[in-house]
Each structure stands twice: as C-alpha cells, then as structure tokens.
C-alpha cells in the first residue's frame, strides 16, 4: 500500500496530466456561419443525405436551425448500417474551411454516433424528393422534417417576433386576452361551446361549469376595448376559433389573430396607417432575417410572388370607399358569380378584382353599409343618404381580405338602441377609439404566395380533421 506521502504524489501527478478538451456544441447555423476553423466541436441533428466513396464518407446533417445543411467529411470506417437518411446523429470533430464555393465550413468527423436510427423503407419522406405540400400534410408528426415546412416554421417564428417588436417599439401594451369567453364578438354564431366531459354525457338539463355558457374565443377585441380604457394602445396575438364547416383553402377552425386597439382615435386614417406600417415593418424584418427560407417559397412555390411583394412594400396602399368599390365592380368587364350590389358584402372574387384594378397593391376599402357590420362599429352620421359605418378592410393580392377594423362606437345613446352589453365602458370615461385584427396565417400566405392556408400552420385544424 502507498504511504500518505506516496498517495499525495500520485494525486499531484494525476492533476498535472493534460485533460481531454471538451467539445463545444454548435448548432448547424452557427457552424455554417463560423469565420474561423475550430477544434473539437460537436454537432447534433438528422441526416439529410449519405454518400459513401472508396476513400471518404460524406454526410449532410440538419438540426432545423438553418435551411442549409452542414457537410460532414469522414473516414469510410465510421460508416455503419444505421447511418441512413432520417437517422439522428451526433458528430464530433474539427470545423475546417470547406474547399467548396457553396459552403464556408465543413465538419471533419472524428466520431459519428447514431442516436436514433431511421427505417428508410417505411419513412414517408424520401431523400432528395420534393414532396408536394398536399402529401406531407398527411403526416403532421413528421412534416416539420420537410425542407418547405422547416422554412415556413422559421419564417413563422421570425414573423411572430417582428409583430411583437413592432407594437412594443410603438408603445403598445401586450394583453393576454382569454381563450375561454362568454361572448360572441363577431355575432356570427360560429362558436365552439365548452363542456366538461361530465356535462357532455348528460342529456338532461345542464349545469354549466362557469354558470353561463362558455365558448372558445373568436376574437379578443372586446377584451382589448376594456384594456384600451386604461392603457390607450394595446394589442394581443393568440389563437382564435371558428366552428365554420368548411374545408376550403381559406379557412381553419383554429388560427392566430393579431389584434390592436387605439384610444383617442377619431379617424380611420389612424387605423389604416398602423395596418400599413405593421405589414411593411414585419415583412421587411422577415425578409432580412430569413432570406434563404423566403427564397425557397418564391422560387419553388410561387415564382411571381417576389416581384409582387416588392411592389407591395414599395408603393403606398390605396384607399377607396365601399361606394367606389361597388361602382368599380359594376363597370368591370369580368362576369362575377355574385353580382355586385350596394348593401351586399364583398366576396373573395370581388376583393381580388379590386386589388387587380388598383395595380396589384393592397387596397383599403372603407365606410361599409351599416347593416353589414357588427354593433360596435361607429355610425357615420354625415355620410350622405346611405347609412354606413366607419369600417375598413385591407385587401391584398392573391388573398383578398387580410385585416378588418373600424372606429368603435363610443357614444352611449347610439349603443343603447343596439346592445346593453359593455355600456358601462361608455358611461365611465369613454373616449373615441378604434382597432383592427389581422389573420396571421393569411399574412404568411400573402408574403410567401402559399395557396392553401393549411400549409402555413404547424397543425391545421379544420372541419372533419384534427390529426395529432
């Protein structure tokens, strides 16, 4: 046995031995963006391609942080049968300058560990195949591995951050409006009613969990109006729900809405300016933060969308009245399925024609007929013989309606004849105010040129479909 003195000497020798350098973990995006080579790095992700040659093994791996893949160069001895397309791997080695013009850096592998194998025969996504969006929609648990959906989700994340930044930079307070509500803001009756599992089983007279019927929200607007009575400028950004029995390319049962409310606002121009600024600021941010991801859509999904989007960002949005819109439609040489008449709502075919007529730039249509709009929109008392309200819809190329807003009716006598609800808000310190809502998925469709709204949300919910 070692004596005490010998034991201390052994410990000193162990402590003085050089320690093995610990590998620095890098995301694929960080590795590709590195300016200098680096020793002992570790990258984790999924294999996008495998190519084995006599003297070298090539892998492309991706971890979702970038559209571009990181090339891994390895000795063929590191290959094993589980190293296939779709498998999850951890690669350790040195980051070196790549000789290829298309990539700045590559990873020279020392070890490759397969964390999770992938059965390529049963895996529904195939290597180097450009799967249609309709095909990958069948696999909600796997479609995020597809390049197109990966790009979409990165864009969606940046667009969300850009919208929050826009409002916060302009002094708006973010409000978490409730998802469970007892009101129907839109008055359309297309609501999902909430019941407990026990309530659903009872066929007799029901006792409601909240003592009143409760629903999933269709809009946070009425709750924002409450908050606008104390904070002047507020916004919310969250999920909304419509029980619309439709499987069209334009509708979802669950989608996200950006909504804002402005106090001390007496002009629709104040509302339209915020709408236009929000659209242009958020879009320019997305283009600067996700250039390659946006390019994928503009190159392969909607080749004409790049030029169209540039025009939208460069030109001032057009403003026309509902009256002018109806006259434009009546004089059109095009035959519409729905005949345009004053007092009738504008259909999608009408909206798209108006945008085309105005030069393929976004169009604000203002001052809609009184009977077309909800109770809370402000009456235009001096708007000629036709009874209208101070409402506005923003129409954009390829989509139609993107935003809807209005001045709110703040005058108590005008509301008393319509609705007893929220009258206290008009009794105690009421001010002129207005606001708007923008469908987030339609916004993404607009900037990317995606035809089907189900392809711009991670897990689409619509009539007869609630996968995963």
PDB file of N, CA, C and O in Angstrom, residues 46-51 58-61 69 84-86 127-128:
ATOM      1  N   UNK A  46     -30.157  15.605 -37.796  1.00  0.00           N
ATOM      2  CA  UNK A  46     -30.701  14.489 -38.555  1.00  0.00           C
ATOM      3  C   UNK A  46     -30.030  14.414 -39.922  1.00  0.00           C
ATOM      4  O   UNK A  46     -29.767  15.450 -40.553  1.00  0.00           O
ATOM      5  N   UNK A  47     -29.765  13.214 -40.383  1.00  0.00           N
ATOM      6  CA  UNK A  47     -29.066  13.009 -41.654  1.00  0.00           C
ATOM      7  C   UNK A  47     -30.010  13.316 -42.810  1.00  0.00           C
ATOM      8  O   UNK A  47     -31.111  12.773 -42.882  1.00  0.00           O
ATOM      9  N   UNK A  48     -29.572  14.185 -43.699  1.00  0.00           N
ATOM     10  CA  UNK A  48     -30.357  14.519 -44.883  1.00  0.00           C
ATOM     11  C   UNK A  48     -29.839  13.813 -46.135  1.00  0.00           C
ATOM     12  O   UNK A  48     -30.580  13.668 -47.104  1.00  0.00           O
ATOM     13  N   UNK A  49     -28.594  13.403 -46.123  1.00  0.00           N
ATOM     14  CA  UNK A  49     -28.072  12.604 -47.242  1.00  0.00           C
ATOM     15  C   UNK A  49     -26.802  11.884 -46.801  1.00  0.00           C
ATOM     16  O   UNK A  49     -26.081  12.357 -45.911  1.00  0.00           O
ATOM     17  N   UNK A  50     -26.557  10.723 -47.403  1.00  0.00           N
ATOM     18  CA  UNK A  50     -25.362   9.919 -47.128  1.00  0.00           C
ATOM     19  C   UNK A  50     -24.756   9.538 -48.474  1.00  0.00           C
ATOM     20  O   UNK A  50     -25.446   9.057 -49.369  1.00  0.00           O
ATOM     21  N   UNK A  51     -23.448   9.751 -48.601  1.00  0.00           N
ATOM     22  CA  UNK A  51     -22.753   9.374 -49.837  1.00  0.00           C
ATOM     23  C   UNK A  51     -21.400   8.774 -49.467  1.00  0.00           C
ATOM     24  O   UNK A  51     -20.548   9.459 -48.918  1.00  0.00           O
ATOM     25  N   UNK A  58     -19.355  11.104 -47.029  1.00  0.00           N
ATOM     26  CA  UNK A  58     -19.969  12.429 -46.949  1.00  0.00           C
ATOM     27  C   UNK A  58     -21.360  12.313 -46.318  1.00  0.00           C
ATOM     28  O   UNK A  58     -22.154  11.449 -46.705  1.00  0.00           O
ATOM     29  N   UNK A  59     -21.630  13.186 -45.371  1.00  0.00           N
ATOM     30  CA  UNK A  59     -22.970  13.303 -44.787  1.00  0.00           C
ATOM     31  C   UNK A  59     -23.422  14.751 -44.892  1.00  0.00           C
ATOM     32  O   UNK A  59     -22.595  15.673 -44.851  1.00  0.00           O
ATOM     33  N   UNK A  60     -24.716  14.956 -45.024  1.00  0.00           N
ATOM     34  CA  UNK A  60     -25.299  16.274 -44.818  1.00  0.00           C
ATOM     35  C   UNK A  60     -26.248  16.155 -43.638  1.00  0.00           C
ATOM     36  O   UNK A  60     -27.125  15.274 -43.635  1.00  0.00           O
ATOM     37  N   UNK A  61     -26.068  17.008 -42.632  1.00  0.00           N
ATOM     38  CA  UNK A  61     -26.949  16.954 -41.464  1.00  0.00           C
ATOM     39  C   UNK A  61     -27.583  18.325 -41.230  1.00  0.00           C
ATOM     40  O   UNK A  61     -27.046  19.364 -41.625  1.00  0.00           O
ATOM     41  N   UNK A  69     -27.710  22.687 -45.112  1.00  0.00           N
ATOM     42  CA  UNK A  69     -27.188  21.562 -44.342  1.00  0.00           C
ATOM     43  C   UNK A  69     -25.682  21.734 -44.127  1.00  0.00           C
ATOM     44  O   UNK A  69     -24.998  22.398 -44.910  1.00  0.00           O
ATOM     45  N   UNK A  84     -28.288   6.277 -41.858  1.00  0.00           N
ATOM     46  CA  UNK A  84     -29.129   6.393 -43.041  1.00  0.00           C
ATOM     47  C   UNK A  84     -29.858   7.733 -43.050  1.00  0.00           C
ATOM     48  O   UNK A  84     -29.873   8.460 -42.044  1.00  0.00           O
ATOM     49  N   UNK A  85     -30.496   8.023 -44.163  1.00  0.00           N
ATOM     50  CA  UNK A  85     -31.326   9.219 -44.275  1.00  0.00           C
ATOM     51  C   UNK A  85     -32.406   9.202 -43.181  1.00  0.00           C
ATOM     52  O   UNK A  85     -33.090   8.216 -42.977  1.00  0.00           O
ATOM     53  N   UNK A  86     -32.510  10.320 -42.453  1.00  0.00           N
ATOM     54  CA  UNK A  86     -33.514  10.437 -41.401  1.00  0.00           C
ATOM     55  C   UNK A  86     -33.039  10.068 -40.022  1.00  0.00           C
ATOM     56  O   UNK A  86     -33.720  10.375 -39.025  1.00  0.00           O
ATOM     57  N   UNK A 127     -35.347  10.749 -49.527  1.00  0.00           N
ATOM     58  CA  UNK A 127     -34.180  11.590 -49.756  1.00  0.00           C
ATOM     59  C   UNK A 127     -34.210  12.198 -51.151  1.00  0.00           C
ATOM     60  O   UNK A 127     -34.515  11.512 -52.127  1.00  0.00           O
ATOM     61  N   UNK A 128     -33.930  13.498 -51.229  1.00  0.00           N
ATOM     62  CA  UNK A 128     -33.814  14.248 -52.474  1.00  0.00           C
ATOM     63  C   UNK A 128     -35.114  14.293 -53.286  1.00  0.00           C
ATOM     64  O   UNK A 128     -35.089  14.538 -54.483  1.00  0.00           O
TER      65      UNK A 128
END
